[in-house]
Short mmCIF file of C-alpha atoms and ligand atoms in Angstrom, two decimals:
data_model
loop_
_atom_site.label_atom_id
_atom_site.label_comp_id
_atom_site.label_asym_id
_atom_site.label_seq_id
_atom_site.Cartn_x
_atom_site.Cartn_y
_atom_site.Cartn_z
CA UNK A 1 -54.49 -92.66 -75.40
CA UNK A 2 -56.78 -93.99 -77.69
CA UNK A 3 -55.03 -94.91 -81.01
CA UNK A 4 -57.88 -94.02 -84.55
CA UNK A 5 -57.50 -95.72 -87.94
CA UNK A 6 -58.85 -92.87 -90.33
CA UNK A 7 -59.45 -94.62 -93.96
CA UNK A 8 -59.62 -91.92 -97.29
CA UNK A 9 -57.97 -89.15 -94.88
CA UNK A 10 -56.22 -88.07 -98.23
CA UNK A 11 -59.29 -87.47 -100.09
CA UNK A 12 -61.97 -84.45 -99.66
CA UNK A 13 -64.35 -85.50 -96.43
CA UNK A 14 -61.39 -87.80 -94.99
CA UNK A 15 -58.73 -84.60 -94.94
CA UNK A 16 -61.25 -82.52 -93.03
CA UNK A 17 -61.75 -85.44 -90.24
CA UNK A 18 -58.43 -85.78 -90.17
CA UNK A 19 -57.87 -82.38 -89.84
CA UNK A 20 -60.50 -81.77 -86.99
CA UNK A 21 -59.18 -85.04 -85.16
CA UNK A 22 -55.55 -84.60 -85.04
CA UNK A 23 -56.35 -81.02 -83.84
CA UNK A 24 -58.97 -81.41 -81.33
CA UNK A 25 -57.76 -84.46 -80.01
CA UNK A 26 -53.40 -83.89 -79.33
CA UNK A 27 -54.18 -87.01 -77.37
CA UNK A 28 -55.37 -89.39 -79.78
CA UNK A 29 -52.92 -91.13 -81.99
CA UNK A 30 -54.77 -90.45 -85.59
CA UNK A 31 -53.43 -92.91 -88.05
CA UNK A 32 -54.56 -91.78 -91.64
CA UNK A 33 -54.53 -95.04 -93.82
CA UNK A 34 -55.04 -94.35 -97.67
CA UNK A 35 -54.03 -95.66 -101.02
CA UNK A 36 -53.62 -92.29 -102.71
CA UNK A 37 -55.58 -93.17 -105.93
CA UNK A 38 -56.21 -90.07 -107.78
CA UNK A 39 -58.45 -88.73 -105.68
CA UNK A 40 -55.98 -88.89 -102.78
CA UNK A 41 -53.76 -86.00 -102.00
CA UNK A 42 -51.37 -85.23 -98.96
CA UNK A 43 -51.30 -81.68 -100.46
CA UNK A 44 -54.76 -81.66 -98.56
CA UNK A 45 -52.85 -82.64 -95.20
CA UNK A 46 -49.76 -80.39 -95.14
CA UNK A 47 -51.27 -77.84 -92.21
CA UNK A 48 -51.07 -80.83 -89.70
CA UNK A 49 -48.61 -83.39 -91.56
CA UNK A 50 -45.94 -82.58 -88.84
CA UNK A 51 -47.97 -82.56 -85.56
CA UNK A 52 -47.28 -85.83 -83.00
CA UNK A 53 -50.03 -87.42 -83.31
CA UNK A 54 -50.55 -87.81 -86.71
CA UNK A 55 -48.94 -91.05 -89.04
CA UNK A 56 -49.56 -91.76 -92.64
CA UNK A 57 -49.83 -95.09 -94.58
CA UNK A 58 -50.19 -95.35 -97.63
CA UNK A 59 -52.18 -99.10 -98.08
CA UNK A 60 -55.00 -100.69 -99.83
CA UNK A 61 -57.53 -101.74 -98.10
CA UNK A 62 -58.64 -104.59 -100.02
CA UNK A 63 -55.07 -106.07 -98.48
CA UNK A 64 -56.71 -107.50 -95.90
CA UNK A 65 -53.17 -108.74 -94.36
CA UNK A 66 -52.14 -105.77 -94.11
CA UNK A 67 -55.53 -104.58 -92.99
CA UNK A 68 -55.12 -107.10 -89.74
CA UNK A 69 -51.22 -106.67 -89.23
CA UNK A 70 -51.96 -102.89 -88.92
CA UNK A 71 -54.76 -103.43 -86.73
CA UNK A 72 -52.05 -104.95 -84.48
CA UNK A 73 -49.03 -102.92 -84.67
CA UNK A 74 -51.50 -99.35 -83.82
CA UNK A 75 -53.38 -101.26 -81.47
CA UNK A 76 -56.51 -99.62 -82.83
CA UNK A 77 -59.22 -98.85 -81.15
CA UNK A 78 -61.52 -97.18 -83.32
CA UNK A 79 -62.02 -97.35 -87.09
CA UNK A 80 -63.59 -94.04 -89.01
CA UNK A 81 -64.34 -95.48 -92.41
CA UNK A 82 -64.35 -93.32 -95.50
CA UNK A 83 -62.26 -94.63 -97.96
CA UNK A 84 -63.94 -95.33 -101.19
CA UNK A 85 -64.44 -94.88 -104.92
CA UNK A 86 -66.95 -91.96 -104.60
CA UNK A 87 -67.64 -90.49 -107.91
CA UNK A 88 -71.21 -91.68 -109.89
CA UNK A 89 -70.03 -91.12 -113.82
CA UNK A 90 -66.73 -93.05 -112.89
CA UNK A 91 -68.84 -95.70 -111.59
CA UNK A 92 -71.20 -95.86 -114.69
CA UNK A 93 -67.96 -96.56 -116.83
CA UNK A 94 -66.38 -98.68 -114.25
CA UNK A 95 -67.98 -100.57 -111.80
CA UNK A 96 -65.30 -103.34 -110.97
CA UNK A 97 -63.37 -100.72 -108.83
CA UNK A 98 -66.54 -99.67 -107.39
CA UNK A 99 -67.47 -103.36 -106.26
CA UNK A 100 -63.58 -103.74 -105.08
CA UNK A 101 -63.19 -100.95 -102.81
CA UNK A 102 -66.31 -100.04 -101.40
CA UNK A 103 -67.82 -103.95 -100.84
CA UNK A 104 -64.68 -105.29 -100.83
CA UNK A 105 -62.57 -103.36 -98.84
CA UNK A 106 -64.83 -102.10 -96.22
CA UNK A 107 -65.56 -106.18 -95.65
CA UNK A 108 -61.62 -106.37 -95.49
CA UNK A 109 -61.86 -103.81 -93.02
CA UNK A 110 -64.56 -105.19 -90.88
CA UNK A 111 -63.13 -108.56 -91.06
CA UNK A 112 -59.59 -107.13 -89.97
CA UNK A 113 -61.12 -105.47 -86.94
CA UNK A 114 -63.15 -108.21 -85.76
CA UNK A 115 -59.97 -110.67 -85.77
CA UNK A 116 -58.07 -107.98 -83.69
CA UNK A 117 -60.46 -106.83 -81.18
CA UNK A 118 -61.58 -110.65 -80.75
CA UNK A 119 -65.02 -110.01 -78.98
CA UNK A 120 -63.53 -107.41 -76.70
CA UNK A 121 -65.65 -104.84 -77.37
CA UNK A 122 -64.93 -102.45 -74.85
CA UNK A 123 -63.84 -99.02 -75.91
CA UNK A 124 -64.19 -100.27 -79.67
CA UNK A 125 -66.24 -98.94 -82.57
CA UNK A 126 -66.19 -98.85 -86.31
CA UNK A 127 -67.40 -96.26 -87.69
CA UNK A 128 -68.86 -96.49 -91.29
CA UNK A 129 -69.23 -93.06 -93.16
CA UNK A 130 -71.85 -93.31 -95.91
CA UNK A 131 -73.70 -91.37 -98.66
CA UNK A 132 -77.74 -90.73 -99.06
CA UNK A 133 -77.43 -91.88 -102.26
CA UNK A 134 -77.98 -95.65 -100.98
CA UNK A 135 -81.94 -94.19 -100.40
CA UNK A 136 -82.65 -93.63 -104.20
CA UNK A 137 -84.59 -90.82 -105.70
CA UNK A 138 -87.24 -89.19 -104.43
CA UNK A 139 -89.88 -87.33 -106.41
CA UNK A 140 -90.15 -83.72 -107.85
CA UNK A 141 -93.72 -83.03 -106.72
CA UNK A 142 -93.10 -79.08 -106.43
CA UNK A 143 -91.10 -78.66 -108.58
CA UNK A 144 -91.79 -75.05 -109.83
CA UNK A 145 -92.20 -74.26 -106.09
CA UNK A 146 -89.16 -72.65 -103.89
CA UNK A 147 -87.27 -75.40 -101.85
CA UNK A 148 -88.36 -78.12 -100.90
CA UNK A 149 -88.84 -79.52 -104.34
CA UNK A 150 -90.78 -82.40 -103.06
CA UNK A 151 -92.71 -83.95 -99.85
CA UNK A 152 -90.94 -86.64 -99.25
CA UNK A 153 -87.61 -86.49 -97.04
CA UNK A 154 -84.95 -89.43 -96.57
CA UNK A 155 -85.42 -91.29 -92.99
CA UNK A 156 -83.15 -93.60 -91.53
CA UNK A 157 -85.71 -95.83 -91.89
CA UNK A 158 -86.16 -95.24 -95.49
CA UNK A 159 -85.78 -98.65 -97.28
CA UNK A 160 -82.41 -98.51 -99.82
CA UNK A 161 -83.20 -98.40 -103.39
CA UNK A 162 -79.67 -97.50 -104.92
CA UNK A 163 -79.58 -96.90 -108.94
CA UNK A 164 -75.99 -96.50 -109.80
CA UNK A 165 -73.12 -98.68 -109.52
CA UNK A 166 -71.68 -96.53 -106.57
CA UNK A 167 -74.42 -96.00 -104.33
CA UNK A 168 -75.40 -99.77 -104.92
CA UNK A 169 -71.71 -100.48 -103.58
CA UNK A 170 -72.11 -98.28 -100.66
CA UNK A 171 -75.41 -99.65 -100.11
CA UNK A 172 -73.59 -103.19 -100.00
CA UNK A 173 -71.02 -101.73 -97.58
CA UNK A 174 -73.77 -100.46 -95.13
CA UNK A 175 -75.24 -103.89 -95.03
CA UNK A 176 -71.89 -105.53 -94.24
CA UNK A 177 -71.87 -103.05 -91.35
CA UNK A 178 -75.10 -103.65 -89.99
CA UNK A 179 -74.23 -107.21 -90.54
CA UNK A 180 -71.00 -107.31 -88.35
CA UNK A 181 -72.93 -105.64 -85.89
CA UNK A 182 -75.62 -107.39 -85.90
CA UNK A 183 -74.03 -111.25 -86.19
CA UNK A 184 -70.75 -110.94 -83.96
CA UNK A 185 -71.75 -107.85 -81.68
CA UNK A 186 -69.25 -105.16 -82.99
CA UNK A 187 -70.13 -101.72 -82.01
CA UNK A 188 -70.32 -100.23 -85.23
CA UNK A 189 -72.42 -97.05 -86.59
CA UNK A 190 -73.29 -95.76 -89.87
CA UNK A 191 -74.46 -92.51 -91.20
CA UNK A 192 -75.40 -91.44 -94.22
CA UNK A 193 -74.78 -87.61 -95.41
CA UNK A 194 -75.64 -85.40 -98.41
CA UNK A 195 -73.79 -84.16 -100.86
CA UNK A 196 -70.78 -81.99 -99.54
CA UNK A 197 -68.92 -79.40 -100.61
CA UNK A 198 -65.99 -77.14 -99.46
CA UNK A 199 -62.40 -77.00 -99.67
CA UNK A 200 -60.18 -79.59 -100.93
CA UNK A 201 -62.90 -81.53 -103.03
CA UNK A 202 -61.51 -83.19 -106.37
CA UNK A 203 -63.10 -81.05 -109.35
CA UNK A 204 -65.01 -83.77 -111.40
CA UNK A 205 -67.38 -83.18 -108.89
CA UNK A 206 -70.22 -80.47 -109.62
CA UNK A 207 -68.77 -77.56 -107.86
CA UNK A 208 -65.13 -77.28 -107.58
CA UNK A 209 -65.09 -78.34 -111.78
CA UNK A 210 -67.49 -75.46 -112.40
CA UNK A 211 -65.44 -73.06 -110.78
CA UNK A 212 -62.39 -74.10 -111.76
CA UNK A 213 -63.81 -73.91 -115.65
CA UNK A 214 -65.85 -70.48 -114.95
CA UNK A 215 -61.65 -69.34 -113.98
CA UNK A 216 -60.83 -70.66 -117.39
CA UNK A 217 -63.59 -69.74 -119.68
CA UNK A 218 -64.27 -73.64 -120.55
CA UNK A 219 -67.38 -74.39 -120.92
CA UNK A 220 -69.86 -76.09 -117.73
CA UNK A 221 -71.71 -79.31 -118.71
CA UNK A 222 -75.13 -79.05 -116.97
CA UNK A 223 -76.35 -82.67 -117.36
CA UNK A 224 -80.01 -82.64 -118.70
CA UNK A 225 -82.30 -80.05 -117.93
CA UNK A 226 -79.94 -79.12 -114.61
CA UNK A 227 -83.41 -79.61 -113.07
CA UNK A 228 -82.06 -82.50 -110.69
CA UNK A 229 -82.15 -81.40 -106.69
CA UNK A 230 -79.25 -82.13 -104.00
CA UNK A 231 -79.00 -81.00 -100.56
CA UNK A 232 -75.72 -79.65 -99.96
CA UNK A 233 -73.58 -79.59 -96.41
CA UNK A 234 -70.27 -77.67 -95.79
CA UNK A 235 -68.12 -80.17 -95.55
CA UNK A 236 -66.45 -79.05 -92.17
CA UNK A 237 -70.20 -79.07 -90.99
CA UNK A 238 -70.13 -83.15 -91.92
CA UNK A 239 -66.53 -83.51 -90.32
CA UNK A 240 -68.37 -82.24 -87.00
CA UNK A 241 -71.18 -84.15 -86.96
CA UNK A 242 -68.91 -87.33 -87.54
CA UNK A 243 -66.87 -86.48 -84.39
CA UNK A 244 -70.20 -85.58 -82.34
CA UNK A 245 -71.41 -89.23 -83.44
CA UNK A 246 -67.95 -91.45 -83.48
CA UNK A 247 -67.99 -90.04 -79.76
CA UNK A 248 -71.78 -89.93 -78.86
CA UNK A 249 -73.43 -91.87 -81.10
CA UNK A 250 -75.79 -94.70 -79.92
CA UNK A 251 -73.90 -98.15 -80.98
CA UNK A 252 -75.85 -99.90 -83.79
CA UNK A 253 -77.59 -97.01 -84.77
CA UNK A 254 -77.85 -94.73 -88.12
CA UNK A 255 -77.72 -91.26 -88.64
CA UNK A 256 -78.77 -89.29 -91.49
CA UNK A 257 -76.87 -86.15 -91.86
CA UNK A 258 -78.16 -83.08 -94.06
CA UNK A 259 -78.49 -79.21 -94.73
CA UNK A 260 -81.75 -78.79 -95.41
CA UNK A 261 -80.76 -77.08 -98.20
CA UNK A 262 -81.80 -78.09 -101.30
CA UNK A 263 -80.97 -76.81 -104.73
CA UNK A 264 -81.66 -77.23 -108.22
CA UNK A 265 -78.54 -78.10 -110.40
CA UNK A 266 -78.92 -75.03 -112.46
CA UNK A 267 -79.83 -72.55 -109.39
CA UNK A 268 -76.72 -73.95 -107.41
CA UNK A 269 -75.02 -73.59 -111.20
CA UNK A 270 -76.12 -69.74 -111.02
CA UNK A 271 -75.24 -69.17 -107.73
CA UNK A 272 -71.52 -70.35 -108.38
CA UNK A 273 -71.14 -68.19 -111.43
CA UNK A 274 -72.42 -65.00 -109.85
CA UNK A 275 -69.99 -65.39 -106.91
CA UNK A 276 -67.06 -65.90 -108.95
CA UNK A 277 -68.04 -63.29 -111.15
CA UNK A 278 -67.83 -61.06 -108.70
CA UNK A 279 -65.12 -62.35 -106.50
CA UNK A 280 -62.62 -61.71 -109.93
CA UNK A 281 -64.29 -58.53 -110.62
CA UNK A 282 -66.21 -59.47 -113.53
CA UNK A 283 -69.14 -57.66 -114.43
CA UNK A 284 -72.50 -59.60 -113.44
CA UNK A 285 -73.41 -62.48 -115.48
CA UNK A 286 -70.06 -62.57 -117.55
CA UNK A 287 -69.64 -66.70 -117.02
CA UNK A 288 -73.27 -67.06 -117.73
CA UNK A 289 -72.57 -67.83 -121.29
CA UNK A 290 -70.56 -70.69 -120.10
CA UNK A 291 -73.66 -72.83 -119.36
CA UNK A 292 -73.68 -75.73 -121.85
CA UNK A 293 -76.57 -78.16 -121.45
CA UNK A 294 -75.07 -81.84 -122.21
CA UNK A 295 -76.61 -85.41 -122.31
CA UNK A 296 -77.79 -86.56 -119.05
CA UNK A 297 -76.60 -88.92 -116.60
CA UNK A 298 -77.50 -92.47 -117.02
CA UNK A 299 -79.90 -93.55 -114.28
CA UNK A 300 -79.86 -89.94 -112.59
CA UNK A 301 -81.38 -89.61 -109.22
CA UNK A 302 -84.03 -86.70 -109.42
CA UNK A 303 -83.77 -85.73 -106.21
CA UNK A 304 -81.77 -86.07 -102.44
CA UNK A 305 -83.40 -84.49 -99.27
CA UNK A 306 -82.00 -85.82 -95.98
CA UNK A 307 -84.03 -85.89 -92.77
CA UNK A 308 -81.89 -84.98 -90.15
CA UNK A 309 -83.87 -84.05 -87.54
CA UNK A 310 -82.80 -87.44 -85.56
CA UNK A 311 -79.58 -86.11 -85.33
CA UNK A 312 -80.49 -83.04 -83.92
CA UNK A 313 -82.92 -84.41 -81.58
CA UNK A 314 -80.18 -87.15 -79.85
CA UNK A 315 -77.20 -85.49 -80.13
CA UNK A 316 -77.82 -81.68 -80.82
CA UNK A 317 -75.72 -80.99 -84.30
CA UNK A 318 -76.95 -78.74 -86.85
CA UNK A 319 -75.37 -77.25 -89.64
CA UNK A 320 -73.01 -73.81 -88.32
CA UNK A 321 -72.87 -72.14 -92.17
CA UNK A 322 -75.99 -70.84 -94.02
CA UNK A 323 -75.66 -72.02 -97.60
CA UNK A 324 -74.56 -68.58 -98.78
CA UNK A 325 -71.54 -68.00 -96.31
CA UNK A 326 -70.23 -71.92 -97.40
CA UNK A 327 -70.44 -70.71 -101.00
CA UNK A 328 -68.55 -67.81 -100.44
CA UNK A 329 -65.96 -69.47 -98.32
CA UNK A 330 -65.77 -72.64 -100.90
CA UNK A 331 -65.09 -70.03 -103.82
CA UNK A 332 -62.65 -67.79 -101.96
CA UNK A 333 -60.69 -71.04 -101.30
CA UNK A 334 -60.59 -72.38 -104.86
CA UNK A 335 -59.75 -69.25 -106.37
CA UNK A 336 -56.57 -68.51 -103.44
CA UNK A 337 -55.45 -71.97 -104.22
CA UNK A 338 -54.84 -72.02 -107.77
CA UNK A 339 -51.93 -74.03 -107.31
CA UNK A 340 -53.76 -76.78 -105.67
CA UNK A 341 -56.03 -77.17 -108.80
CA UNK A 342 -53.80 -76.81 -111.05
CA UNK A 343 -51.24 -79.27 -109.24
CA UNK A 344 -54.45 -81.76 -109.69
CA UNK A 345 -55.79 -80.83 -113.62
CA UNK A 346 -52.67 -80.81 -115.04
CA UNK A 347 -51.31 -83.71 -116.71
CA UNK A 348 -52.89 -87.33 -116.79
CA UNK A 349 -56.44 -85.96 -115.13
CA UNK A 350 -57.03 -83.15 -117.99
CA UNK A 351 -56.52 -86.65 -120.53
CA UNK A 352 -59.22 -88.45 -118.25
CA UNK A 353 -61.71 -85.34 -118.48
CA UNK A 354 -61.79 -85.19 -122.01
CA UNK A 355 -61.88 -88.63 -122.48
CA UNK A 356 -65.13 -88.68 -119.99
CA UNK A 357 -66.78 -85.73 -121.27
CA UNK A 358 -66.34 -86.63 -125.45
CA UNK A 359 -69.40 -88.52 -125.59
CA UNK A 360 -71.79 -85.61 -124.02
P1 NAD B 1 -62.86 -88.87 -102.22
O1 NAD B 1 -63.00 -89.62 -103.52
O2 NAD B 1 -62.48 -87.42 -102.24
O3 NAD B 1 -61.77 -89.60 -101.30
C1 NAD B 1 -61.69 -90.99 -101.18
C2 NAD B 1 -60.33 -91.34 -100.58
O4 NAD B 1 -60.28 -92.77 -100.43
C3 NAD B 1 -59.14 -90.94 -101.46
O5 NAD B 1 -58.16 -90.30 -100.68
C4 NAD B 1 -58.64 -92.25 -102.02
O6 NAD B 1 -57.24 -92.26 -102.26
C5 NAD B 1 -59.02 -93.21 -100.91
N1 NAD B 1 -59.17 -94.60 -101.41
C6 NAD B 1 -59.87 -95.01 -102.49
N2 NAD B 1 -59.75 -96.34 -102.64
C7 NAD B 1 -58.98 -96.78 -101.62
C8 NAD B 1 -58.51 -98.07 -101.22
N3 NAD B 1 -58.80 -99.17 -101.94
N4 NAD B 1 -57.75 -98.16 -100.11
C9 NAD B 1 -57.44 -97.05 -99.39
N5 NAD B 1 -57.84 -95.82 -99.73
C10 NAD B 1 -58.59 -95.67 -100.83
O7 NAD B 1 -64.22 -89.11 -101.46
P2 NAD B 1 -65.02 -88.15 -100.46
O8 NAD B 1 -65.93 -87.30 -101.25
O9 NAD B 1 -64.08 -87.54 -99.51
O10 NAD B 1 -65.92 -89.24 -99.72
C11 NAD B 1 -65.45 -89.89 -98.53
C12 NAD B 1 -66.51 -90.84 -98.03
O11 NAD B 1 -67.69 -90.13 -97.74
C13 NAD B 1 -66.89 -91.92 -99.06
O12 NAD B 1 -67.09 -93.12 -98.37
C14 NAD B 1 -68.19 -91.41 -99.65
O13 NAD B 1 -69.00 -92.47 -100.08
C15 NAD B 1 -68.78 -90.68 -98.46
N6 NAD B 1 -69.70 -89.56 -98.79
C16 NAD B 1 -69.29 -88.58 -99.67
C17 NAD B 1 -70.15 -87.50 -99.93
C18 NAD B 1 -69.74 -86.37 -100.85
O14 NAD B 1 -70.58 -85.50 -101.15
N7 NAD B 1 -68.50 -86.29 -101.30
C19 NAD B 1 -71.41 -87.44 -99.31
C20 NAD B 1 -71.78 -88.46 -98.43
C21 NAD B 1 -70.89 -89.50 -98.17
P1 TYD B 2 -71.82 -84.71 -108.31
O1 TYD B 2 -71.00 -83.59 -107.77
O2 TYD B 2 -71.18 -85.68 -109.25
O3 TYD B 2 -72.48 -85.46 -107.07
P2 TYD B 2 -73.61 -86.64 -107.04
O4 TYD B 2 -73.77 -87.24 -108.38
O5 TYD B 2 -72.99 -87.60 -106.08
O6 TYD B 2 -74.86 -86.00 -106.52
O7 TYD B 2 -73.07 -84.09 -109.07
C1 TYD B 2 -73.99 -83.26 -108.42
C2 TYD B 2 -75.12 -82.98 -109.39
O8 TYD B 2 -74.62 -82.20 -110.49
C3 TYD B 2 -75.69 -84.25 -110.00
O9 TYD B 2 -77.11 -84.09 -110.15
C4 TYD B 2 -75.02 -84.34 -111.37
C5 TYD B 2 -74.81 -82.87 -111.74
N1 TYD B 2 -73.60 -82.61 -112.56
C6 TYD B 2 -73.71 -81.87 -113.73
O10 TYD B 2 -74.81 -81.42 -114.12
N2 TYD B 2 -72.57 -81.63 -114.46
C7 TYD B 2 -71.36 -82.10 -114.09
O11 TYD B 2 -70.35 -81.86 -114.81
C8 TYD B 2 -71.25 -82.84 -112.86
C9 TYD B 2 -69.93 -83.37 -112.40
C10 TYD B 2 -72.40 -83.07 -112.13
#
């Protein structure tokens, strides 16, 4: 039996690993460890909340006593790390959380594990979960072209060159990683993924918030020119690749994880409107009118383009979903779980959104 500390399983990636784990693996003893800040939500869990091997706590991280006493009363042998504070414009306005949870905590974390597995390394690994964003920006040099908008791809050897207060606290938490590795010896392994979407994402994030407003007629705040470029993974594509890699992947190593799929804001923007459009049985176009350019990001990142071919050249994963089928699938969900969204906008979040969005 091997007994797995999943951190953020309550939140959008972490639910789908969780998911996949406790599933695949009925002999694993999947402990989901989260603080349920308000991106945390058990609703995301309740399809496996009653199987054997599954246990919930809800903790902080940053407790780092806690951290360590847990350690010892699961007897854990491997970490999957993906709590975090994960959203950019939240970490523009507050940083302090950013710096708390994601430095903080993941040392916590690290430091917690070390103690327990005391330079018995055997069977062990911590496994860090982390974002492209840590790279920087890359250039638009084709930009009228079709995708890819530019010539330059993220490597893992890329150097970091983070811009925002979140990816410059991820980037911190990826050194600490590295660091643990390679000062005391612990098997650890990072990876850093595009952006994700899918099911069960919190909606002040691009795609679930524009279909959730396209369902209500409010309007969708394209920052800038919507001329910015992402690379976007189903998430349950990410959730496989971070099983194929906690299992396979080479100990001290880094793996970039992406789609090859890159998109311009406003194409993705498009894309989203025409397929709820039509999935409610409006005519064509209808939402279009929705499109509302606002005041751009601070310090926003032109463009994300993951290399991934590493990942398929050591340990065979590509994406399953073309772009289109994800879409469909993501929108479908959102739109036959109403109550999910609305369980999550009602209340003190819809005070938050306005409050966020007043200045744009
Ligand atoms: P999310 O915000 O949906 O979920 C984060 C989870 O962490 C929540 O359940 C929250 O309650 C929990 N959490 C936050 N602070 C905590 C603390 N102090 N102690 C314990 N739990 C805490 O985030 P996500 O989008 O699912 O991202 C998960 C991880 O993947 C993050 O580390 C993120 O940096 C990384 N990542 C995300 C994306 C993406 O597109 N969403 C892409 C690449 C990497
Ligand atoms: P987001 O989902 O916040 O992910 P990230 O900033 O981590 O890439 O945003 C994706 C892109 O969409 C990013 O370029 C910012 C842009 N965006 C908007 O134009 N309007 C919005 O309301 C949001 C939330 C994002």
């Amino acid at each position: 039996m091997k007994n797995i500390l999943i951190t953020g399983g309550a939140g959008f990636i972490g639910s789908h690993v969780v998911r996949l784990f406790v599933n695949k693996y009925p002999e694993y003893r999947i402990i989901n460890l989260d603080a349920l800040t308000y991106a945390g939500n058990l609703a995301n869990l309740k399809d496996i909340e009653d199987k054997p091997n599954y246990t919930f706590i809800k903790a902080d991280i940053c407790d780092f006593e806690k951290m360590c006493a847990l350690m010892q009363e699961y007897d854990i042998d491997g970490v999957l790390h993906l709590a975090a504070e994960s959203h950019v414009d939240r970490s523009i306005k507050d940083p302090f959380t950013f710096a708390r949870t994601n430095v903080m905590g993941t040392l916590s974390l690290l430091q917690a594990a070390r103690q327990y597995w005391n330079g018995n390394w055997d069977g062990k690994r911590f496994y860090h979960i982390s974002t492209d964003e840590v790279y920087g920006a890359l250039e638009l040099d084709n930009p009228e072209g079709d995708a890819p908008y530019g010539s330059e791809f993220f490597l893992e050897t890329t150097k970091y060159n983070p811009h925002s207060p979140y990816s410059a606290s991820k980037a911190s938490s990826d050194h600490f990683v590295r660091a643990y590795h390679d000062t005391y010896g612990m098997p650890t392994v990072v990876t850093n993924c595009s952006n994700n979407y899918g099911p069960y994402q919190f909606p002040e994030k691009l795609i679930p918030l524009f279909i959730n407003n396209i369902r209500q007629g409010k309007p969708l705040p394209v920052y800038g020119k919507g001329e910015n470029v992402r690379d976007w993974l189903y998430v349950v594509d990410h959730a496989r690749a971070i099983d194929i890699i906690f299992h396979q992947g080479k100990i001290g190593d880094t793996y970039n994880i992406g789609g090859f799929n890159e998109w311009k804001n406003i194409d993705i923007v498009k894309v989203v409107i025409r397929t709820v459009d039509r999935l409610l049985g409006n005519p064509e176009g209808t939402s279009e009118k929705l499109i509302t350019y606002v005041t751009d990001r601070a310090g926003h990142d032109l463009r994300y383009a993951i290399d991934s071919t590493k990942l398929k050249n050591e340990l065979g994963w590509e994406p399953s979903l073309q772009f289109e089928e994800g879409i469909e699938l993501t929108v479908r969900w959102y739109l036959e779980n109403q109550e999910w969204m609305d369980n999550i906008t009602s209340g003190e979040y819809e005070k938050y959104y306005q409050e966020m969005y007043k200045d744009r």
